[in-house]
Coordinates of C-alpha atoms in Angstrom, one line a residue:
P1 CA 139.9 124.4 66.9
A2 CA 141.8 125.8 63.9
G3 CA 144.8 126.6 66.0
A4 CA 145.0 123.1 67.3
L5 CA 145.1 121.7 63.7
Y6 CA 147.5 123.9 61.9
G7 CA 149.7 126.9 62.3
G8 CA 152.4 128.8 60.5
L9 CA 156.0 127.6 60.5
P10 CA 158.4 129.8 62.4
R11 CA 160.3 132.1 60.1
Q12 CA 163.7 130.5 60.8
A13 CA 162.3 127.0 60.0
A14 CA 160.7 128.1 56.8
E15 CA 164.0 129.7 55.6
E16 CA 165.9 126.5 56.4
L17 CA 163.4 124.4 54.4
S18 CA 163.3 126.9 51.6
L19 CA 159.5 127.1 52.0
Q20 CA 157.3 130.1 51.2
P21 CA 155.0 130.6 54.1
Q22 CA 151.3 130.3 53.2
R23 CA 148.8 133.0 54.0
S24 CA 146.1 132.0 56.6
E25 CA 143.4 131.7 53.9
E26 CA 145.5 129.4 51.7
A27 CA 146.3 127.2 54.8
K28 CA 142.6 127.0 55.7
A29 CA 141.7 126.1 52.1
F30 CA 144.4 123.4 52.0
V31 CA 143.3 121.9 55.3
S32 CA 139.6 122.0 54.3
G33 CA 140.3 120.3 50.9
F34 CA 142.5 117.7 52.6
L35 CA 139.8 116.8 55.1
K36 CA 137.2 116.5 52.4
R37 CA 139.3 114.1 50.4
S38 CA 140.2 112.1 53.5
M39 CA 136.6 111.9 54.8
P40 CA 134.5 111.9 51.6
K41 CA 131.4 110.5 53.3
M42 CA 131.1 113.4 55.8
K43 CA 129.6 116.8 55.3
D44 CA 131.5 120.0 56.2
E45 CA 129.4 120.6 59.3
A46 CA 130.0 117.1 60.6
I47 CA 133.7 117.4 60.0
Q48 CA 133.8 120.6 62.0
D49 CA 131.7 119.1 64.8
V50 CA 134.1 116.1 65.0
L51 CA 137.2 118.4 65.0
S52 CA 135.8 120.4 67.9
R53 CA 135.3 117.4 70.1
K54 CA 137.8 114.6 69.4
A55 CA 140.7 113.4 67.3
V56 CA 140.0 112.4 63.7
I57 CA 141.1 109.1 62.1
L58 CA 141.6 109.7 58.4
E59 CA 140.5 107.0 56.0
H60 CA 141.8 105.9 52.7
Y61 CA 139.3 104.6 50.1
A62 CA 140.9 102.4 47.5
K63 CA 139.2 102.0 44.2
K64 CA 137.8 98.5 43.7
R65 CA 139.4 96.8 40.9
K66 CA 137.1 95.0 38.5
K67 CA 137.8 91.3 38.3
Q68 CA 138.9 90.4 34.8
R69 CA 137.3 87.2 33.5
R70 CA 139.8 84.7 32.3
K71 CA 139.3 83.7 28.8
K72 CA 139.0 80.0 28.4
T73 CA 141.4 78.7 25.8
K74 CA 139.6 76.5 23.2
S75 CA 141.3 73.3 22.3
F76 CA 141.0 71.7 18.9
T77 CA 138.4 68.9 18.5
A78 CA 139.5 65.5 17.4
K79 CA 138.0 66.2 13.9
Q80 CA 140.0 69.5 13.7
R81 CA 143.2 67.7 14.7
R82 CA 142.6 65.1 12.0
E83 CA 141.9 67.8 9.4
M84 CA 145.1 69.7 10.3
R85 CA 147.1 66.4 10.2
L86 CA 148.7 67.3 13.6
F87 CA 149.6 63.7 14.4
E88 CA 150.8 62.6 10.9
I89 CA 154.5 61.8 10.4
E90 CA 155.7 62.9 7.0
P91 CA 157.1 60.0 4.8
E92 CA 160.6 61.6 4.8
Q93 CA 160.6 61.5 8.6
Q94 CA 159.7 57.8 8.8
R95 CA 163.3 56.6 9.3
Y96 CA 164.3 54.3 12.2
A97 CA 167.7 56.0 12.6
I98 CA 166.1 59.4 13.2
F99 CA 164.5 58.1 16.4
L100 CA 167.3 56.1 17.9
P101 CA 168.4 59.2 20.0
L102 CA 164.8 59.3 21.3
H103 CA 165.2 55.7 22.4
E104 CA 168.4 56.5 24.2
L105 CA 166.6 59.3 26.1
W106 CA 163.8 56.9 27.0
K107 CA 166.2 54.4 28.4
Q108 CA 167.8 57.1 30.6
Y109 CA 164.3 58.2 31.7
I110 CA 163.4 54.7 32.8
R111 CA 166.7 54.2 34.6
D112 CA 166.0 57.4 36.6
L113 CA 162.4 56.4 37.2
C114 CA 163.5 53.0 38.5
Y115 CA 166.2 54.3 40.8
G116 CA 169.1 53.3 38.5
L117 CA 167.7 49.8 37.4
K118 CA 170.3 48.0 39.5
P119 CA 170.7 44.2 39.0
D120 CA 169.0 43.5 42.4
A121 CA 166.0 45.7 41.5
Q122 CA 162.7 43.9 42.1
P123 CA 161.1 42.9 38.8
Q124 CA 157.6 43.7 40.2
M125 CA 158.7 47.3 40.9
V126 CA 160.2 47.7 37.4
Q127 CA 157.0 46.3 35.9
A128 CA 154.8 48.6 37.9
K129 CA 156.9 51.6 36.9
L130 CA 156.9 50.7 33.2
L131 CA 153.1 50.3 33.1
K132 CA 152.7 53.9 34.1
A133 CA 155.7 55.4 32.3
D134 CA 155.7 57.3 29.1
L135 CA 156.4 54.8 26.3
H136 CA 157.3 57.2 23.5
G137 CA 160.8 56.0 22.5
A138 CA 160.5 52.5 23.9
I139 CA 161.4 49.5 21.6
V140 CA 158.6 47.0 21.8
T141 CA 157.9 43.6 20.1
V142 CA 154.5 42.1 19.4
T143 CA 154.9 38.6 21.0
K144 CA 151.3 37.3 20.8
S145 CA 148.3 38.4 18.8
K146 CA 145.0 37.1 17.6
C147 CA 146.1 38.3 14.2
P148 CA 149.3 36.4 13.2
S149 CA 150.5 39.2 10.9
Y150 CA 151.2 41.4 13.9
V151 CA 153.5 38.8 15.6
G152 CA 157.1 39.7 15.4
I153 CA 156.7 43.5 14.6
K154 CA 159.4 45.3 16.5
G155 CA 160.3 48.9 16.6
I156 CA 160.3 52.2 18.4
I157 CA 157.0 53.6 19.7
L158 CA 156.6 57.0 18.0
Q159 CA 153.0 57.7 19.1
E160 CA 150.6 56.2 21.6
F161 CA 146.9 56.7 21.4
K162 CA 144.1 55.2 23.4
H163 CA 143.7 52.2 21.2
I164 CA 146.9 52.0 19.1
F165 CA 150.6 52.3 19.0
K166 CA 152.5 53.8 16.0
I167 CA 155.8 51.9 15.6
I168 CA 158.7 52.6 13.3
T169 CA 160.6 49.4 12.4
K170 CA 164.3 48.9 11.4
E171 CA 163.1 48.6 7.9
D172 CA 161.8 52.2 8.1
K173 CA 158.2 51.0 8.0
L174 CA 155.6 52.9 10.1
K175 CA 153.2 50.3 11.6
V176 CA 149.9 51.0 13.2
V177 CA 149.3 48.2 15.8
P178 CA 146.1 48.0 17.8
K179 CA 146.4 47.4 21.5
L180 CA 143.4 45.1 21.6
N181 CA 144.2 41.4 21.5
N182 CA 148.0 41.9 21.4
V183 CA 150.8 41.3 23.9
F184 CA 153.8 43.5 23.7
S185 CA 157.2 43.0 25.3
L186 CA 159.9 45.5 26.0
E187 CA 163.4 45.0 27.4
I188 CA 165.8 47.4 29.1
D189 CA 169.0 46.5 30.9
G190 CA 168.1 42.8 31.1
F191 CA 164.6 43.4 32.5
I192 CA 161.8 42.2 30.3
S193 CA 158.3 43.5 30.8
Y194 CA 155.0 42.5 29.1
I195 CA 152.1 44.7 28.2
Y196 CA 148.7 43.2 27.7
G197 CA 147.2 45.6 25.2
S198 CA 143.6 44.7 26.0
K199 CA 144.1 46.0 29.6
F200 CA 146.1 48.9 28.3
Q201 CA 143.6 50.9 26.3
L202 CA 144.2 54.3 27.9
R203 CA 145.9 57.5 26.8
A204 CA 149.4 57.9 28.0
S205 CA 148.3 60.8 30.2
E206 CA 145.7 58.7 31.9
R207 CA 147.9 55.8 32.9
S208 CA 149.7 57.5 35.8
A209 CA 146.5 57.2 37.9
K210 CA 145.5 53.7 36.7
K211 CA 146.0 50.7 38.9
F212 CA 147.3 47.7 36.9
K213 CA 147.4 44.1 37.8
L214 CA 151.0 42.9 37.3
K215 CA 149.8 39.6 35.8
G216 CA 147.5 39.6 32.8
T217 CA 145.9 37.2 30.4
I218 CA 144.8 37.3 26.8
D219 CA 142.4 35.0 24.9
L220 CA 144.1 34.0 21.7

């Protein structure tokens, strides 16, 4: 059986390959070690028995990698965000002119969203898109309200939360306007859309999956 497994290279071939021929004991030791590594579950006697009767299929045992548990990233709680003042706009930043470029970006975003906002665009389609769009940068006006002091407030939406809009006016005043019991209008390229705040009490990220009725009412 040993002769069938390995043998010495011819002298001429060994010289061409610049190999030093191994002695028979070294060759046997190498083959024995190689077979043990390739068939670790078998004993020496079993290996010899298999070699004497049939061909051997060598196996490769890959080490199992331990699955690394992904660490869950902890987000800040609402209380922590308030304490860190993450959503507060510094007084020196509360200037209307600073956010006009944001409004221009918003208009381009809406035009792209509404396939160019062509004059023959269906108002219902524009309204449906606007109700689900990101409103940061939009200029809105409070047109109706249960609280008369809110009527007429107009400015750029800087922040939208579930129940309120934060709006910067042309007078550089930051207004916090509740959505509840207020109707807002916004205009872009001749299209005027109305937002009924009482039906709009969602976070901006939640509105994309919300189904809105295009006509709303409000008790004033």
